[in-house]
PDB file of C-alpha atoms in Angstrom:
ATOM      1  CA  UNK A   1     -11.991 -19.156  -7.307  1.00  0.00           C
ATOM      2  CA  UNK A   2      -8.853 -17.209  -6.336  1.00  0.00           C
ATOM      3  CA  UNK A   3      -8.587 -15.187  -3.138  1.00  0.00           C
ATOM      4  CA  UNK A   4      -9.447 -11.521  -3.831  1.00  0.00           C
ATOM      5  CA  UNK A   5      -9.164  -8.558  -1.469  1.00  0.00           C
ATOM      6  CA  UNK A   6     -11.332  -5.574  -2.390  1.00  0.00           C
ATOM      7  CA  UNK A   7     -12.710  -2.330  -1.058  1.00  0.00           C
ATOM      8  CA  UNK A   8     -16.288  -2.099   0.223  1.00  0.00           C
ATOM      9  CA  UNK A   9     -18.156   1.151   0.872  1.00  0.00           C
ATOM     10  CA  UNK A  10     -21.529   1.327   2.625  1.00  0.00           C
ATOM     11  CA  UNK A  11     -23.973   4.229   2.257  1.00  0.00           C
ATOM     12  CA  UNK A  12     -27.321   4.926   3.877  1.00  0.00           C
ATOM     13  CA  UNK A  13     -29.990   5.694   1.267  1.00  0.00           C
ATOM     14  CA  UNK A  14     -33.383   6.322   2.778  1.00  0.00           C
ATOM     15  CA  UNK A  15     -34.385   3.265   4.806  1.00  0.00           C
ATOM     16  CA  UNK A  16     -31.769   0.903   3.333  1.00  0.00           C
ATOM     17  CA  UNK A  17     -28.010   0.490   3.367  1.00  0.00           C
ATOM     18  CA  UNK A  18     -26.232   0.178   0.033  1.00  0.00           C
ATOM     19  CA  UNK A  19     -22.918  -1.691  -0.101  1.00  0.00           C
ATOM     20  CA  UNK A  20     -20.658  -1.000  -3.086  1.00  0.00           C
ATOM     21  CA  UNK A  21     -17.459  -2.459  -4.478  1.00  0.00           C
ATOM     22  CA  UNK A  22     -16.387   0.520  -6.623  1.00  0.00           C
ATOM     23  CA  UNK A  23     -13.614  -1.283  -8.532  1.00  0.00           C
ATOM     24  CA  UNK A  24     -15.988  -3.940  -9.876  1.00  0.00           C
ATOM     25  CA  UNK A  25     -18.999  -1.596  -9.996  1.00  0.00           C
ATOM     26  CA  UNK A  26     -21.075  -4.153  -8.099  1.00  0.00           C
ATOM     27  CA  UNK A  27     -23.549  -3.135  -5.411  1.00  0.00           C
ATOM     28  CA  UNK A  28     -26.347  -4.533  -3.306  1.00  0.00           C
ATOM     29  CA  UNK A  29     -28.458  -3.453  -0.363  1.00  0.00           C
ATOM     30  CA  UNK A  30     -29.944  -4.542   2.942  1.00  0.00           C
ATOM     31  CA  UNK A  31     -31.913  -3.365   5.951  1.00  0.00           C
ATOM     32  CA  UNK A  32     -28.708  -2.950   7.970  1.00  0.00           C
ATOM     33  CA  UNK A  33     -24.980  -2.764   7.314  1.00  0.00           C
ATOM     34  CA  UNK A  34     -24.403  -6.465   7.948  1.00  0.00           C
ATOM     35  CA  UNK A  35     -27.135  -7.601   5.545  1.00  0.00           C
ATOM     36  CA  UNK A  36     -26.003  -5.084   2.888  1.00  0.00           C
ATOM     37  CA  UNK A  37     -22.431  -6.425   3.079  1.00  0.00           C
ATOM     38  CA  UNK A  38     -23.686 -10.015   2.970  1.00  0.00           C
ATOM     39  CA  UNK A  39     -25.817  -9.268  -0.097  1.00  0.00           C
ATOM     40  CA  UNK A  40     -22.826  -7.548  -1.729  1.00  0.00           C
ATOM     41  CA  UNK A  41     -20.637 -10.597  -1.082  1.00  0.00           C
ATOM     42  CA  UNK A  42     -23.222 -12.793  -2.848  1.00  0.00           C
ATOM     43  CA  UNK A  43     -23.466 -10.363  -5.783  1.00  0.00           C
ATOM     44  CA  UNK A  44     -19.673 -10.181  -6.154  1.00  0.00           C
ATOM     45  CA  UNK A  45     -19.327 -13.968  -5.948  1.00  0.00           C
ATOM     46  CA  UNK A  46     -21.965 -14.389  -8.684  1.00  0.00           C
ATOM     47  CA  UNK A  47     -20.255 -11.748 -10.835  1.00  0.00           C
ATOM     48  CA  UNK A  48     -16.806 -13.340 -10.430  1.00  0.00           C
ATOM     49  CA  UNK A  49     -18.147 -16.860 -11.045  1.00  0.00           C
ATOM     50  CA  UNK A  50     -19.714 -15.664 -14.295  1.00  0.00           C
ATOM     51  CA  UNK A  51     -16.458 -13.973 -15.329  1.00  0.00           C
ATOM     52  CA  UNK A  52     -14.584 -17.178 -14.568  1.00  0.00           C
ATOM     53  CA  UNK A  53     -17.080 -19.265 -16.570  1.00  0.00           C
ATOM     54  CA  UNK A  54     -16.668 -16.886 -19.527  1.00  0.00           C
ATOM     55  CA  UNK A  55     -12.874 -17.048 -19.237  1.00  0.00           C
ATOM     56  CA  UNK A  56     -12.565 -13.298 -18.583  1.00  0.00           C
ATOM     57  CA  UNK A  57     -11.858 -13.220 -14.844  1.00  0.00           C
ATOM     58  CA  UNK A  58      -8.186 -12.274 -15.069  1.00  0.00           C
ATOM     59  CA  UNK A  59      -8.882  -9.576 -17.677  1.00  0.00           C
ATOM     60  CA  UNK A  60     -11.743  -8.092 -15.616  1.00  0.00           C
ATOM     61  CA  UNK A  61      -9.619  -7.991 -12.454  1.00  0.00           C
ATOM     62  CA  UNK A  62      -6.656  -6.395 -14.220  1.00  0.00           C
ATOM     63  CA  UNK A  63      -8.908  -3.718 -15.768  1.00  0.00           C
ATOM     64  CA  UNK A  64     -10.325  -3.013 -12.288  1.00  0.00           C
ATOM     65  CA  UNK A  65      -6.785  -2.258 -10.953  1.00  0.00           C
ATOM     66  CA  UNK A  66      -6.188  -5.567  -9.195  1.00  0.00           C
ATOM     67  CA  UNK A  67      -2.712  -7.095  -9.253  1.00  0.00           C
ATOM     68  CA  UNK A  68      -1.858 -10.725  -8.696  1.00  0.00           C
ATOM     69  CA  UNK A  69       0.447 -11.458  -5.763  1.00  0.00           C
ATOM     70  CA  UNK A  70       1.222 -15.173  -5.564  1.00  0.00           C
ATOM     71  CA  UNK A  71      -2.192 -16.878  -5.220  1.00  0.00           C
ATOM     72  CA  UNK A  72      -4.267 -13.782  -4.437  1.00  0.00           C
ATOM     73  CA  UNK A  73      -5.529 -10.652  -6.161  1.00  0.00           C
ATOM     74  CA  UNK A  74      -5.181  -7.318  -4.330  1.00  0.00           C
ATOM     75  CA  UNK A  75      -6.032  -3.751  -5.265  1.00  0.00           C
ATOM     76  CA  UNK A  76      -3.224  -1.747  -6.776  1.00  0.00           C
ATOM     77  CA  UNK A  77      -2.051   0.822  -4.239  1.00  0.00           C
ATOM     78  CA  UNK A  78      -2.373   4.408  -5.481  1.00  0.00           C
ATOM     79  CA  UNK A  79       0.658   6.689  -5.511  1.00  0.00           C
ATOM     80  CA  UNK A  80      -1.505   9.352  -3.871  1.00  0.00           C
ATOM     81  CA  UNK A  81      -5.110   9.535  -2.753  1.00  0.00           C
ATOM     82  CA  UNK A  82      -7.072  12.665  -1.913  1.00  0.00           C
ATOM     83  CA  UNK A  83     -10.392  14.416  -2.359  1.00  0.00           C
ATOM     84  CA  UNK A  84     -10.702  17.420  -4.650  1.00  0.00           C
ATOM     85  CA  UNK A  85     -13.431  20.073  -4.613  1.00  0.00           C
ATOM     86  CA  UNK A  86     -14.475  21.952  -7.753  1.00  0.00           C
ATOM     87  CA  UNK A  87     -16.910  24.812  -8.262  1.00  0.00           C
ATOM     88  CA  UNK A  88     -19.062  24.339 -11.316  1.00  0.00           C
TER      89      UNK A  88
END
């Protein structure tokens, strides 16, 4: 399995913490932040192992905006990043 650096976001939803990797659309949860992140790591590892077994790992990572730098995959850096508010 190659080395992959990704973004992780953690949200509080009711009594649990939800950890999310938005680029891969993989999430998991736990009773605290540490357990949510640990559960997310396991979910991502299972997802990536399955992609690798199917021979689609590189394609999935490229579609998720990862770029290969030597022996590791990193998220593509955006040109700009901001929040935008809309009234609907």
